[in-house]
Amino acid sequence: MQTLDQLDVNGKRVLVRVDYNVPIKDGVVQDETRVTASLPTLQHLLARGAALVLMSHLGRPKNGPEEKYSLRPVAAVLERALGRPVKFIASLPSSEETRRAVESLQPGEVALLENVRFEPGEEKNAPELVEQLARLGDAFVLDAFGSAHRAHASVSGVAGRLPHAAGLLLHNEVEALSRLLHDPARPYVVIIGGAKVSDKIKVIENLLPRVDRMLIGGGMMFTFIRARGGQIGKSLVEEDQVAYARQLLEQYGDRLMLPTDAVAADRFAPDAQTRVVPADRIPDGWMGLDIGPETARAYAEALQGAKTVFWNGPMGVFEFPAFAAGTNAVAQAVAKLGNQAYTVVGGGDSVSAINQSGQASKVSHISTGGGASLELLEGQLLPGVEAMK
Ligand code: AMP
């Protein structure tokens, strides 16, 4: 990818695609992680004499502008984080009004455009919108790693029309995740959890041949346990993935580690009755909602001495404290490796779990892009990354 240093930005207006798709409640930003993550790139460009025009999407508006998807609340957060005024441009990004507003920007000034998904052409990568957006800058920087897997107008579209470079966040993410695919230090241990095998199939497939151990947890464990002929009661299962799980077990059985015990519940509720049972003997009418204590210990042991670790997906229904122990145990075991290993956590839920455990600072890299990080690890080419080459 082209780097920021290769781009001439002094005295230029730089259009920067950021990922400010943040949770907002009653007009208040609930989590500023993504705004903070964009600061190094913005500060770098400002220090080099650029004026900045920032664009992002927020949520999934379907029919044009809608107040609840407005980026206005983000402008205030950014202003505080950046320590300088941020001009919010409320007109549609494609409008003449927006073009006039950005033309008056001076070096060192920052403007944030309204949600690009208010434009019907954004997700279609419509050529007219690409032209209109390209007119807003002299150069383009893509820093929205979380959107890099989208071939949208504001991501890969404008890159084709302006001199461009990858921002620091995009660059770091791609480097950090690529280390998991190319020549990882060994032993290499991957932990995969979450609800469904079907969401993670391609990642599992691409990583299994490269790893020494893959530890399975979360709802998806029961599809594997069923494939081995275990009793799973009312646990989550994807019947159409059982044959595939069986095939993986046959081919990679020595690398795949499955839970031996589980925390079973009589219903899906925070105050359900619970029992620790063998993972392949969930009683009729009960459901497994977490890995059990024996499995948590075994997984922590399997992580000891690892030199490369990737974790995606919770081990159980960690939103309910009664089923969070397995996920917390994995968070602790990953964090305990400290700088003895290269550790990466990706995907919204595992990131919140590591944050909740207070151990985030001990992890080598926390990925800000859920879908994008998975697609990269599936071995797919991301349109945004390709456009920066
Ligand atoms: P994912 O988005 O695929 O990473 O899945 C995360 C979701 O999986 C979380 O909301 C968890 O509550 C859920 N989950 C984890 N383990 C289980 C389980 N044993 N049964 C049902 N849902 C689960």
mmCIF file of C-alpha atoms and ligand atoms in Angstrom:
data_model
loop_
_atom_site.group_PDB
_atom_site.id
_atom_site.type_symbol
_atom_site.label_atom_id
_atom_site.label_comp_id
_atom_site.label_asym_id
_atom_site.label_seq_id
_atom_site.Cartn_x
_atom_site.Cartn_y
_atom_site.Cartn_z
ATOM 1 C CA MET A 1 0.000 0.000 0.000
ATOM 2 C CA GLN A 2 1.081 3.589 -0.600
ATOM 3 C CA THR A 3 2.038 5.241 2.677
ATOM 4 C CA LEU A 4 1.203 8.733 3.947
ATOM 5 C CA ASP A 5 4.780 9.942 3.460
ATOM 6 C CA GLN A 6 4.442 9.266 -0.257
ATOM 7 C CA LEU A 7 1.567 11.719 -0.528
ATOM 8 C CA ASP A 8 2.051 15.438 -1.120
ATOM 9 C CA VAL A 9 -0.342 17.110 1.339
ATOM 10 C CA ASN A 10 1.205 20.487 2.178
ATOM 11 C CA GLY A 11 -1.345 23.218 1.435
ATOM 12 C CA LYS A 12 -3.714 20.575 0.013
ATOM 13 C CA ARG A 13 -7.254 19.663 0.917
ATOM 14 C CA VAL A 14 -7.153 15.984 1.897
ATOM 15 C CA LEU A 15 -10.295 13.895 1.826
ATOM 16 C CA VAL A 16 -10.010 11.276 4.566
ATOM 17 C CA ARG A 17 -12.325 8.267 4.816
ATOM 18 C CA VAL A 18 -12.519 7.375 8.507
ATOM 19 C CA ASP A 19 -14.652 4.828 10.332
ATOM 20 C CA TYR A 20 -16.796 6.791 12.774
ATOM 21 C CA ASN A 21 -19.513 4.157 12.837
ATOM 22 C CA VAL A 22 -19.855 4.529 16.605
ATOM 23 C CA PRO A 23 -22.737 3.640 18.934
ATOM 24 C CA ILE A 24 -24.903 6.723 19.637
ATOM 25 C CA LYS A 25 -27.740 6.894 22.165
ATOM 26 C CA ASP A 26 -29.965 9.967 22.558
ATOM 27 C CA GLY A 27 -27.456 12.027 20.602
ATOM 28 C CA VAL A 28 -24.513 10.981 22.798
ATOM 29 C CA VAL A 29 -21.570 8.919 21.529
ATOM 30 C CA GLN A 30 -21.286 5.804 23.725
ATOM 31 C CA ASP A 31 -17.844 4.566 22.716
ATOM 32 C CA GLU A 32 -15.121 6.831 21.328
ATOM 33 C CA THR A 33 -12.611 4.093 20.435
ATOM 34 C CA ARG A 34 -12.964 4.620 16.702
ATOM 35 C CA VAL A 35 -12.578 8.395 16.953
ATOM 36 C CA THR A 36 -9.451 8.003 19.070
ATOM 37 C CA ALA A 37 -8.081 5.409 16.626
ATOM 38 C CA SER A 38 -8.207 7.968 13.792
ATOM 39 C CA LEU A 39 -6.232 10.688 15.599
ATOM 40 C CA PRO A 40 -2.676 9.676 14.615
ATOM 41 C CA THR A 41 -3.493 9.962 10.907
ATOM 42 C CA LEU A 42 -5.352 13.271 11.317
ATOM 43 C CA GLN A 43 -2.569 14.773 13.434
ATOM 44 C CA HIS A 44 0.057 13.597 10.963
ATOM 45 C CA LEU A 45 -1.770 15.252 8.044
ATOM 46 C CA LEU A 46 -2.445 18.486 9.971
ATOM 47 C CA ALA A 47 1.188 18.731 11.046
ATOM 48 C CA ARG A 48 2.150 18.525 7.387
ATOM 49 C CA GLY A 49 -0.010 21.493 6.423
ATOM 50 C CA ALA A 50 -3.174 19.857 5.109
ATOM 51 C CA ALA A 51 -6.814 20.926 5.455
ATOM 52 C CA LEU A 52 -8.974 17.886 6.222
ATOM 53 C CA VAL A 53 -12.363 16.840 4.876
ATOM 54 C CA LEU A 54 -13.486 13.766 6.819
ATOM 55 C CA MET A 55 -16.143 11.368 5.673
ATOM 56 C CA SER A 56 -17.655 8.276 7.278
ATOM 57 C CA HIS A 57 -20.769 6.178 7.354
ATOM 58 C CA LEU A 58 -22.887 5.600 10.450
ATOM 59 C CA GLY A 59 -25.276 2.668 10.759
ATOM 60 C CA ARG A 60 -27.438 1.519 7.912
ATOM 61 C CA PRO A 61 -29.798 4.297 6.809
ATOM 62 C CA LYS A 62 -31.970 2.969 4.012
ATOM 63 C CA ASN A 63 -33.845 5.969 2.645
ATOM 64 C CA GLY A 64 -31.639 9.017 2.714
ATOM 65 C CA PRO A 65 -31.112 11.371 5.655
ATOM 66 C CA GLU A 66 -32.412 10.339 9.063
ATOM 67 C CA GLU A 67 -31.642 12.223 12.265
ATOM 68 C CA LYS A 68 -30.684 9.117 14.236
ATOM 69 C CA TYR A 69 -27.916 8.330 11.751
ATOM 70 C CA SER A 70 -26.474 11.847 11.698
ATOM 71 C CA LEU A 71 -22.746 12.188 12.377
ATOM 72 C CA ARG A 72 -23.290 15.547 14.113
ATOM 73 C CA PRO A 73 -22.700 14.147 17.651
ATOM 74 C CA VAL A 74 -19.346 12.767 16.479
ATOM 75 C CA ALA A 75 -18.121 16.235 15.443
ATOM 76 C CA ALA A 76 -18.248 17.386 19.077
ATOM 77 C CA VAL A 77 -16.321 14.328 20.269
ATOM 78 C CA LEU A 78 -13.713 14.796 17.563
ATOM 79 C CA GLU A 79 -13.335 18.481 18.360
ATOM 80 C CA ARG A 80 -12.484 17.634 21.962
ATOM 81 C CA ALA A 81 -10.176 14.737 21.036
ATOM 82 C CA LEU A 82 -8.320 16.743 18.424
ATOM 83 C CA GLY A 83 -8.185 19.954 20.441
ATOM 84 C CA ARG A 84 -9.234 22.152 17.533
ATOM 85 C CA PRO A 85 -12.530 23.243 15.945
ATOM 86 C CA VAL A 86 -14.317 20.802 13.676
ATOM 87 C CA LYS A 87 -16.796 22.237 11.204
ATOM 88 C CA PHE A 88 -19.767 19.908 10.721
ATOM 89 C CA ILE A 89 -21.236 20.144 7.219
ATOM 90 C CA ALA A 90 -24.864 19.091 7.455
ATOM 91 C CA SER A 91 -25.738 19.223 3.752
ATOM 92 C CA LEU A 92 -25.533 16.066 1.623
ATOM 93 C CA PRO A 93 -21.913 15.236 0.752
ATOM 94 C CA SER A 94 -22.724 15.360 -2.981
ATOM 95 C CA SER A 95 -24.351 18.817 -2.835
ATOM 96 C CA GLU A 96 -23.062 22.144 -4.175
ATOM 97 C CA GLU A 97 -23.461 23.554 -0.674
ATOM 98 C CA THR A 98 -20.961 21.015 0.671
ATOM 99 C CA ARG A 99 -18.537 21.741 -2.153
ATOM 100 C CA ARG A 100 -18.657 25.478 -1.405
ATOM 101 C CA ALA A 101 -18.215 24.853 2.327
ATOM 102 C CA VAL A 102 -15.063 22.772 1.895
ATOM 103 C CA GLU A 103 -13.545 25.199 -0.597
ATOM 104 C CA SER A 104 -13.122 27.819 2.089
ATOM 105 C CA LEU A 105 -11.087 25.490 4.347
ATOM 106 C CA GLN A 106 -7.586 26.697 5.194
ATOM 107 C CA PRO A 107 -4.574 24.519 6.083
ATOM 108 C CA GLY A 108 -4.991 23.213 9.637
ATOM 109 C CA GLU A 109 -8.798 23.344 9.448
ATOM 110 C CA VAL A 110 -11.001 20.274 9.764
ATOM 111 C CA ALA A 111 -14.492 19.570 8.428
ATOM 112 C CA LEU A 112 -16.655 16.488 8.974
ATOM 113 C CA LEU A 113 -19.212 15.617 6.291
ATOM 114 C CA GLU A 114 -22.639 14.174 7.026
ATOM 115 C CA ASN A 115 -23.130 10.363 6.816
ATOM 116 C CA VAL A 116 -22.062 9.206 3.328
ATOM 117 C CA ARG A 117 -24.697 6.489 3.433
ATOM 118 C CA PHE A 118 -27.348 9.215 3.164
ATOM 119 C CA GLU A 119 -26.257 9.109 -0.484
ATOM 120 C CA PRO A 120 -28.000 6.363 -2.438
ATOM 121 C CA GLY A 121 -24.896 5.958 -4.604
ATOM 122 C CA GLU A 122 -22.519 5.177 -1.725
ATOM 123 C CA GLU A 123 -23.024 1.425 -1.395
ATOM 124 C CA LYS A 124 -23.489 1.059 -5.164
ATOM 125 C CA ASN A 125 -20.186 2.828 -5.788
ATOM 126 C CA ALA A 126 -22.076 5.040 -8.266
ATOM 127 C CA PRO A 127 -19.769 6.920 -10.686
ATOM 128 C CA GLU A 128 -21.624 10.275 -10.255
ATOM 129 C CA LEU A 129 -21.165 10.157 -6.489
ATOM 130 C CA VAL A 130 -17.518 9.151 -6.871
ATOM 131 C CA GLU A 131 -17.013 12.261 -9.052
ATOM 132 C CA GLN A 132 -18.818 14.533 -6.586
ATOM 133 C CA LEU A 133 -16.806 13.222 -3.634
ATOM 134 C CA ALA A 134 -13.519 13.399 -5.534
ATOM 135 C CA ARG A 135 -14.154 17.128 -6.134
ATOM 136 C CA LEU A 136 -14.009 17.716 -2.366
ATOM 137 C CA GLY A 137 -10.277 16.988 -2.084
ATOM 138 C CA ASP A 138 -6.919 17.202 -3.842
ATOM 139 C CA ALA A 139 -5.824 13.870 -2.362
ATOM 140 C CA PHE A 140 -7.459 10.900 -0.660
ATOM 141 C CA VAL A 141 -6.482 8.958 2.452
ATOM 142 C CA LEU A 142 -8.237 5.747 3.457
ATOM 143 C CA ASP A 143 -8.048 5.127 7.199
ATOM 144 C CA ALA A 144 -11.344 3.281 7.717
ATOM 145 C CA PHE A 145 -10.079 -0.232 8.303
ATOM 146 C CA GLY A 146 -13.550 -1.264 9.498
ATOM 147 C CA SER A 147 -14.909 -0.429 6.022
ATOM 148 C CA ALA A 148 -11.954 -1.654 3.947
ATOM 149 C CA HIS A 149 -13.896 -4.763 2.888
ATOM 150 C CA ARG A 150 -16.541 -2.609 1.175
ATOM 151 C CA ALA A 151 -16.254 -1.569 -2.473
ATOM 152 C CA HIS A 152 -18.196 1.628 -1.757
ATOM 153 C CA ALA A 153 -17.872 5.091 -3.345
ATOM 154 C CA SER A 154 -16.165 6.670 -0.304
ATOM 155 C CA VAL A 155 -13.810 3.698 0.181
ATOM 156 C CA SER A 156 -12.404 2.297 -3.053
ATOM 157 C CA GLY A 157 -14.377 4.548 -5.450
ATOM 158 C CA VAL A 158 -12.680 7.922 -4.843
ATOM 159 C CA ALA A 159 -9.285 6.219 -4.595
ATOM 160 C CA GLY A 160 -9.472 5.718 -8.340
ATOM 161 C CA ARG A 161 -9.892 9.484 -8.910
ATOM 162 C CA LEU A 162 -7.333 11.104 -6.591
ATOM 163 C CA PRO A 163 -3.713 10.623 -5.522
ATOM 164 C CA HIS A 164 -4.104 8.369 -2.485
ATOM 165 C CA ALA A 165 -2.453 6.637 0.450
ATOM 166 C CA ALA A 166 -3.334 4.368 3.353
ATOM 167 C CA GLY A 167 -3.706 6.052 6.741
ATOM 168 C CA LEU A 168 -1.752 4.879 9.785
ATOM 169 C CA LEU A 169 -4.647 2.906 11.273
ATOM 170 C CA LEU A 170 -5.297 1.012 8.038
ATOM 171 C CA HIS A 171 -1.600 0.380 7.681
ATOM 172 C CA ASN A 172 -1.191 -0.945 11.243
ATOM 173 C CA GLU A 173 -4.241 -3.178 11.016
ATOM 174 C CA VAL A 174 -3.153 -4.768 7.764
ATOM 175 C CA GLU A 175 0.395 -5.326 9.052
ATOM 176 C CA ALA A 176 -0.796 -6.733 12.369
ATOM 177 C CA LEU A 177 -3.266 -9.164 10.815
ATOM 178 C CA SER A 178 -0.964 -10.207 7.993
ATOM 179 C CA ARG A 179 1.484 -11.520 10.581
ATOM 180 C CA LEU A 180 -1.155 -14.110 11.452
ATOM 181 C CA LEU A 181 -1.090 -15.447 7.910
ATOM 182 C CA HIS A 182 2.550 -15.183 6.949
ATOM 183 C CA ASP A 183 5.311 -16.915 8.821
ATOM 184 C CA PRO A 184 3.854 -16.732 12.370
ATOM 185 C CA ALA A 185 6.174 -17.557 15.281
ATOM 186 C CA ARG A 186 5.336 -20.989 16.733
ATOM 187 C CA PRO A 187 3.585 -22.463 18.585
ATOM 188 C CA TYR A 188 0.636 -20.701 16.947
ATOM 189 C CA VAL A 189 -2.683 -21.025 18.778
ATOM 190 C CA VAL A 190 -6.031 -19.724 17.535
ATOM 191 C CA ILE A 191 -9.179 -19.506 19.661
ATOM 192 C CA ILE A 192 -12.478 -19.304 17.810
ATOM 193 C CA GLY A 193 -15.835 -18.834 19.493
ATOM 194 C CA GLY A 194 -19.101 -17.051 18.893
ATOM 195 C CA ALA A 195 -22.525 -18.164 17.872
ATOM 196 C CA LYS A 196 -22.192 -19.797 14.502
ATOM 197 C CA VAL A 197 -19.788 -22.023 12.608
ATOM 198 C CA SER A 198 -21.209 -20.685 9.350
ATOM 199 C CA ASP A 199 -19.961 -17.129 10.086
ATOM 200 C CA LYS A 200 -16.436 -18.336 10.757
ATOM 201 C CA ILE A 201 -16.081 -21.262 8.332
ATOM 202 C CA LYS A 202 -13.821 -19.489 5.908
ATOM 203 C CA VAL A 203 -11.538 -18.187 8.654
ATOM 204 C CA ILE A 204 -11.342 -21.640 10.240
ATOM 205 C CA GLU A 205 -10.539 -23.158 6.850
ATOM 206 C CA ASN A 206 -7.837 -20.638 6.031
ATOM 207 C CA LEU A 207 -6.199 -20.731 9.474
ATOM 208 C CA LEU A 208 -6.336 -24.467 10.297
ATOM 209 C CA PRO A 209 -3.515 -25.466 7.927
ATOM 210 C CA ARG A 210 -1.318 -22.713 9.452
ATOM 211 C CA VAL A 211 -1.830 -23.233 13.186
ATOM 212 C CA ASP A 212 -0.539 -25.704 15.750
ATOM 213 C CA ARG A 213 -3.721 -25.634 17.796
ATOM 214 C CA MET A 214 -7.246 -24.298 17.302
ATOM 215 C CA LEU A 215 -9.442 -24.092 20.404
ATOM 216 C CA ILE A 216 -13.174 -24.070 19.767
ATOM 217 C CA GLY A 217 -15.752 -22.511 22.092
ATOM 218 C CA GLY A 218 -19.047 -20.614 22.022
ATOM 219 C CA GLY A 219 -22.278 -21.820 20.499
ATOM 220 C CA MET A 220 -20.399 -23.264 17.548
ATOM 221 C CA MET A 221 -18.786 -25.957 19.695
ATOM 222 C CA PHE A 222 -22.004 -27.942 19.666
ATOM 223 C CA THR A 223 -21.990 -28.354 15.901
ATOM 224 C CA PHE A 224 -18.575 -30.054 16.303
ATOM 225 C CA ILE A 225 -19.727 -32.091 19.291
ATOM 226 C CA ARG A 226 -22.788 -33.237 17.380
ATOM 227 C CA ALA A 227 -20.487 -34.231 14.489
ATOM 228 C CA ARG A 228 -18.692 -36.543 16.934
ATOM 229 C CA GLY A 229 -21.984 -38.085 17.982
ATOM 230 C CA GLY A 230 -22.343 -36.239 21.323
ATOM 231 C CA GLN A 231 -25.635 -35.306 23.000
ATOM 232 C CA ILE A 232 -26.182 -31.571 22.894
ATOM 233 C CA GLY A 233 -29.683 -31.180 24.325
ATOM 234 C CA LYS A 234 -31.225 -27.877 23.222
ATOM 235 C CA SER A 235 -27.850 -26.201 22.571
ATOM 236 C CA LEU A 236 -27.311 -24.045 19.528
ATOM 237 C CA VAL A 237 -26.524 -26.173 16.474
ATOM 238 C CA GLU A 238 -26.311 -25.681 12.738
ATOM 239 C CA GLU A 239 -27.476 -28.963 11.266
ATOM 240 C CA ASP A 240 -26.316 -27.969 7.791
ATOM 241 C CA GLN A 241 -22.751 -27.546 9.072
ATOM 242 C CA VAL A 242 -22.464 -30.876 10.895
ATOM 243 C CA ALA A 243 -21.053 -32.768 7.903
ATOM 244 C CA TYR A 244 -18.513 -30.029 7.338
ATOM 245 C CA ALA A 245 -17.508 -30.066 11.007
ATOM 246 C CA ARG A 246 -17.043 -33.847 10.771
ATOM 247 C CA GLN A 247 -14.791 -33.408 7.761
ATOM 248 C CA LEU A 248 -12.642 -30.846 9.616
ATOM 249 C CA LEU A 249 -12.386 -33.186 12.598
ATOM 250 C CA GLU A 250 -11.220 -36.019 10.334
ATOM 251 C CA GLN A 251 -8.657 -33.894 8.568
ATOM 252 C CA TYR A 252 -7.389 -31.773 11.467
ATOM 253 C CA GLY A 253 -8.533 -33.697 14.550
ATOM 254 C CA ASP A 254 -5.082 -33.469 16.131
ATOM 255 C CA ARG A 255 -5.082 -29.673 15.977
ATOM 256 C CA LEU A 256 -8.705 -28.982 16.886
ATOM 257 C CA MET A 257 -9.401 -28.872 20.590
ATOM 258 C CA LEU A 258 -13.018 -29.151 21.727
ATOM 259 C CA PRO A 259 -14.477 -28.503 25.179
ATOM 260 C CA THR A 260 -14.742 -31.492 27.517
ATOM 261 C CA ASP A 261 -17.227 -29.833 29.866
ATOM 262 C CA ALA A 262 -19.858 -27.114 29.588
ATOM 263 C CA VAL A 263 -22.043 -24.920 31.772
ATOM 264 C CA ALA A 264 -25.577 -26.022 30.916
ATOM 265 C CA ALA A 265 -28.701 -23.975 31.626
ATOM 266 C CA ASP A 266 -32.365 -24.942 31.807
ATOM 267 C CA ARG A 267 -33.268 -21.898 29.718
ATOM 268 C CA PHE A 268 -31.680 -18.961 27.914
ATOM 269 C CA ALA A 269 -31.765 -16.398 30.710
ATOM 270 C CA PRO A 270 -29.338 -14.638 33.052
ATOM 271 C CA ASP A 271 -30.940 -16.286 36.083
ATOM 272 C CA ALA A 272 -31.356 -19.778 34.608
ATOM 273 C CA GLN A 273 -30.562 -22.848 36.701
ATOM 274 C CA THR A 274 -27.089 -24.095 35.796
ATOM 275 C CA ARG A 275 -25.056 -27.317 35.961
ATOM 276 C CA VAL A 276 -21.554 -28.212 34.860
ATOM 277 C CA VAL A 277 -21.813 -31.323 32.677
ATOM 278 C CA PRO A 278 -19.666 -33.209 30.147
ATOM 279 C CA ALA A 279 -19.828 -31.207 26.906
ATOM 280 C CA ASP A 280 -21.071 -34.241 24.959
ATOM 281 C CA ARG A 281 -23.770 -35.108 27.488
ATOM 282 C CA ILE A 282 -25.972 -32.034 27.763
ATOM 283 C CA PRO A 283 -29.214 -33.217 29.430
ATOM 284 C CA ASP A 284 -32.398 -33.238 27.350
ATOM 285 C CA GLY A 285 -34.109 -29.869 27.440
ATOM 286 C CA TRP A 286 -30.937 -28.083 28.666
ATOM 287 C CA MET A 287 -28.533 -25.964 26.648
ATOM 288 C CA GLY A 288 -24.796 -25.364 26.889
ATOM 289 C CA LEU A 289 -24.102 -21.644 27.355
ATOM 290 C CA ASP A 290 -20.404 -21.624 28.300
ATOM 291 C CA ILE A 291 -17.330 -23.834 28.318
ATOM 292 C CA GLY A 292 -16.857 -25.528 31.698
ATOM 293 C CA PRO A 293 -14.074 -24.962 34.267
ATOM 294 C CA GLU A 294 -12.064 -28.032 33.176
ATOM 295 C CA THR A 295 -12.070 -26.763 29.562
ATOM 296 C CA ALA A 296 -11.157 -23.238 30.665
ATOM 297 C CA ARG A 297 -8.121 -24.689 32.477
ATOM 298 C CA ALA A 298 -7.163 -26.864 29.502
ATOM 299 C CA TYR A 299 -7.435 -23.906 27.110
ATOM 300 C CA ALA A 300 -5.347 -21.698 29.405
ATOM 301 C CA GLU A 301 -2.747 -24.478 29.455
ATOM 302 C CA ALA A 302 -2.831 -24.844 25.668
ATOM 303 C CA LEU A 303 -2.068 -21.124 25.432
ATOM 304 C CA GLN A 304 0.968 -21.351 27.697
ATOM 305 C CA GLY A 305 4.177 -20.980 25.743
ATOM 306 C CA ALA A 306 2.372 -19.923 22.545
ATOM 307 C CA LYS A 307 4.312 -17.410 20.459
ATOM 308 C CA THR A 308 1.447 -16.294 18.202
ATOM 309 C CA VAL A 309 -2.203 -16.106 19.283
ATOM 310 C CA PHE A 310 -5.367 -14.956 17.560
ATOM 311 C CA TRP A 311 -8.683 -14.855 19.381
ATOM 312 C CA ASN A 312 -12.083 -14.194 17.836
ATOM 313 C CA GLY A 313 -15.460 -14.835 19.430
ATOM 314 C CA PRO A 314 -16.612 -15.362 23.036
ATOM 315 C CA MET A 315 -16.539 -18.824 24.666
ATOM 316 C CA GLY A 316 -20.092 -18.477 25.954
ATOM 317 C CA VAL A 317 -23.015 -16.114 26.395
ATOM 318 C CA PHE A 318 -20.698 -13.690 28.171
ATOM 319 C CA GLU A 319 -23.373 -10.943 28.201
ATOM 320 C CA PHE A 320 -24.863 -12.897 31.161
ATOM 321 C CA PRO A 321 -22.408 -13.017 34.110
ATOM 322 C CA ALA A 322 -23.365 -16.631 34.842
ATOM 323 C CA PHE A 323 -21.910 -17.655 31.457
ATOM 324 C CA ALA A 324 -18.925 -15.306 31.230
ATOM 325 C CA ALA A 325 -16.321 -17.344 33.141
ATOM 326 C CA GLY A 326 -15.004 -19.212 30.085
ATOM 327 C CA THR A 327 -14.559 -16.020 28.051
ATOM 328 C CA ASN A 328 -12.904 -14.262 31.000
ATOM 329 C CA ALA A 329 -10.542 -17.197 31.539
ATOM 330 C CA VAL A 330 -9.455 -17.015 27.895
ATOM 331 C CA ALA A 331 -9.038 -13.219 28.151
ATOM 332 C CA GLN A 332 -6.795 -13.693 31.214
ATOM 333 C CA ALA A 333 -4.766 -16.474 29.575
ATOM 334 C CA VAL A 334 -4.179 -14.419 26.414
ATOM 335 C CA ALA A 335 -3.248 -11.326 28.443
ATOM 336 C CA LYS A 336 -0.915 -13.355 30.690
ATOM 337 C CA LEU A 337 1.307 -14.092 27.702
ATOM 338 C CA GLY A 338 2.225 -10.382 27.747
ATOM 339 C CA ASN A 339 5.177 -9.650 25.529
ATOM 340 C CA GLN A 340 6.197 -13.324 25.425
ATOM 341 C CA ALA A 341 3.880 -13.738 22.448
ATOM 342 C CA TYR A 342 2.340 -11.846 19.571
ATOM 343 C CA THR A 343 -1.348 -11.700 20.521
ATOM 344 C CA VAL A 344 -4.221 -10.368 18.431
ATOM 345 C CA VAL A 345 -7.859 -10.026 19.439
ATOM 346 C CA GLY A 346 -10.464 -9.275 16.772
ATOM 347 C CA GLY A 347 -14.251 -9.072 16.533
ATOM 348 C CA GLY A 348 -16.558 -6.856 18.568
ATOM 349 C CA ASP A 349 -17.453 -9.344 21.314
ATOM 350 C CA SER A 350 -13.969 -10.618 22.084
ATOM 351 C CA VAL A 351 -12.740 -7.021 22.080
ATOM 352 C CA SER A 352 -15.403 -6.023 24.637
ATOM 353 C CA ALA A 353 -14.519 -9.122 26.676
ATOM 354 C CA ILE A 354 -10.827 -8.211 26.772
ATOM 355 C CA ASN A 355 -11.731 -4.594 27.602
ATOM 356 C CA GLN A 356 -14.063 -5.738 30.402
ATOM 357 C CA SER A 357 -11.336 -7.936 31.837
ATOM 358 C CA GLY A 358 -9.120 -4.846 32.149
ATOM 359 C CA GLN A 359 -6.358 -6.675 30.265
ATOM 360 C CA ALA A 360 -6.494 -4.917 26.905
ATOM 361 C CA SER A 361 -3.142 -3.187 27.365
ATOM 362 C CA LYS A 362 -1.389 -6.567 27.559
ATOM 363 C CA VAL A 363 -2.531 -7.608 24.092
ATOM 364 C CA SER A 364 -0.233 -6.860 21.137
ATOM 365 C CA HIS A 365 -3.011 -5.773 18.782
ATOM 366 C CA ILE A 366 -6.745 -5.197 19.139
ATOM 367 C CA SER A 367 -8.433 -5.006 15.790
ATOM 368 C CA THR A 368 -10.985 -2.224 15.272
ATOM 369 C CA GLY A 369 -12.653 -3.896 12.294
ATOM 370 C CA GLY A 370 -14.792 -6.984 12.866
ATOM 371 C CA GLY A 371 -15.918 -7.940 9.353
ATOM 372 C CA ALA A 372 -12.814 -6.534 7.692
ATOM 373 C CA SER A 373 -10.421 -8.419 9.987
ATOM 374 C CA LEU A 374 -12.249 -11.694 9.380
ATOM 375 C CA GLU A 375 -12.255 -11.220 5.612
ATOM 376 C CA LEU A 376 -8.548 -10.460 5.646
ATOM 377 C CA LEU A 377 -7.889 -13.634 7.653
ATOM 378 C CA GLU A 378 -10.090 -15.604 5.271
ATOM 379 C CA GLY A 379 -7.416 -14.739 2.717
ATOM 380 C CA GLN A 380 -9.683 -12.395 0.757
ATOM 381 C CA LEU A 381 -8.446 -9.255 -0.941
ATOM 382 C CA LEU A 382 -10.146 -6.226 0.618
ATOM 383 C CA PRO A 383 -11.275 -3.641 -1.973
ATOM 384 C CA GLY A 384 -10.047 -0.742 0.196
ATOM 385 C CA VAL A 385 -6.608 -2.298 0.680
ATOM 386 C CA GLU A 386 -6.272 -3.136 -3.010
ATOM 387 C CA ALA A 387 -7.246 0.425 -3.936
ATOM 388 C CA MET A 388 -4.324 1.767 -1.854
ATOM 389 C CA LYS A 389 -1.729 -0.266 -3.771
HETATM 390 P P1 AMP B 1 -20.276 -13.880 17.129
HETATM 391 O O1 AMP B 1 -20.905 -12.570 16.771
HETATM 392 O O2 AMP B 1 -20.446 -14.951 16.115
HETATM 393 O O3 AMP B 1 -18.843 -13.733 17.601
HETATM 394 O O4 AMP B 1 -21.108 -14.424 18.353
HETATM 395 C C1 AMP B 1 -21.212 -13.768 19.557
HETATM 396 C C2 AMP B 1 -22.438 -14.196 20.267
HETATM 397 O O5 AMP B 1 -22.405 -15.591 20.477
HETATM 398 C C3 AMP B 1 -22.560 -13.566 21.621
HETATM 399 O O6 AMP B 1 -23.676 -12.717 21.615
HETATM 400 C C4 AMP B 1 -22.767 -14.755 22.564
HETATM 401 O O7 AMP B 1 -23.794 -14.528 23.490
HETATM 402 C C5 AMP B 1 -23.162 -15.865 21.631
HETATM 403 N N1 AMP B 1 -22.837 -17.187 22.181
HETATM 404 C C6 AMP B 1 -21.658 -17.602 22.651
HETATM 405 N N2 AMP B 1 -21.747 -18.847 23.132
HETATM 406 C C7 AMP B 1 -23.013 -19.254 22.976
HETATM 407 C C8 AMP B 1 -23.728 -20.442 23.287
HETATM 408 N N3 AMP B 1 -23.122 -21.485 23.868
HETATM 409 N N4 AMP B 1 -25.019 -20.492 22.969
HETATM 410 C C9 AMP B 1 -25.643 -19.447 22.383
HETATM 411 N N5 AMP B 1 -25.018 -18.293 22.054
HETATM 412 C C10 AMP B 1 -23.721 -18.193 22.344
#
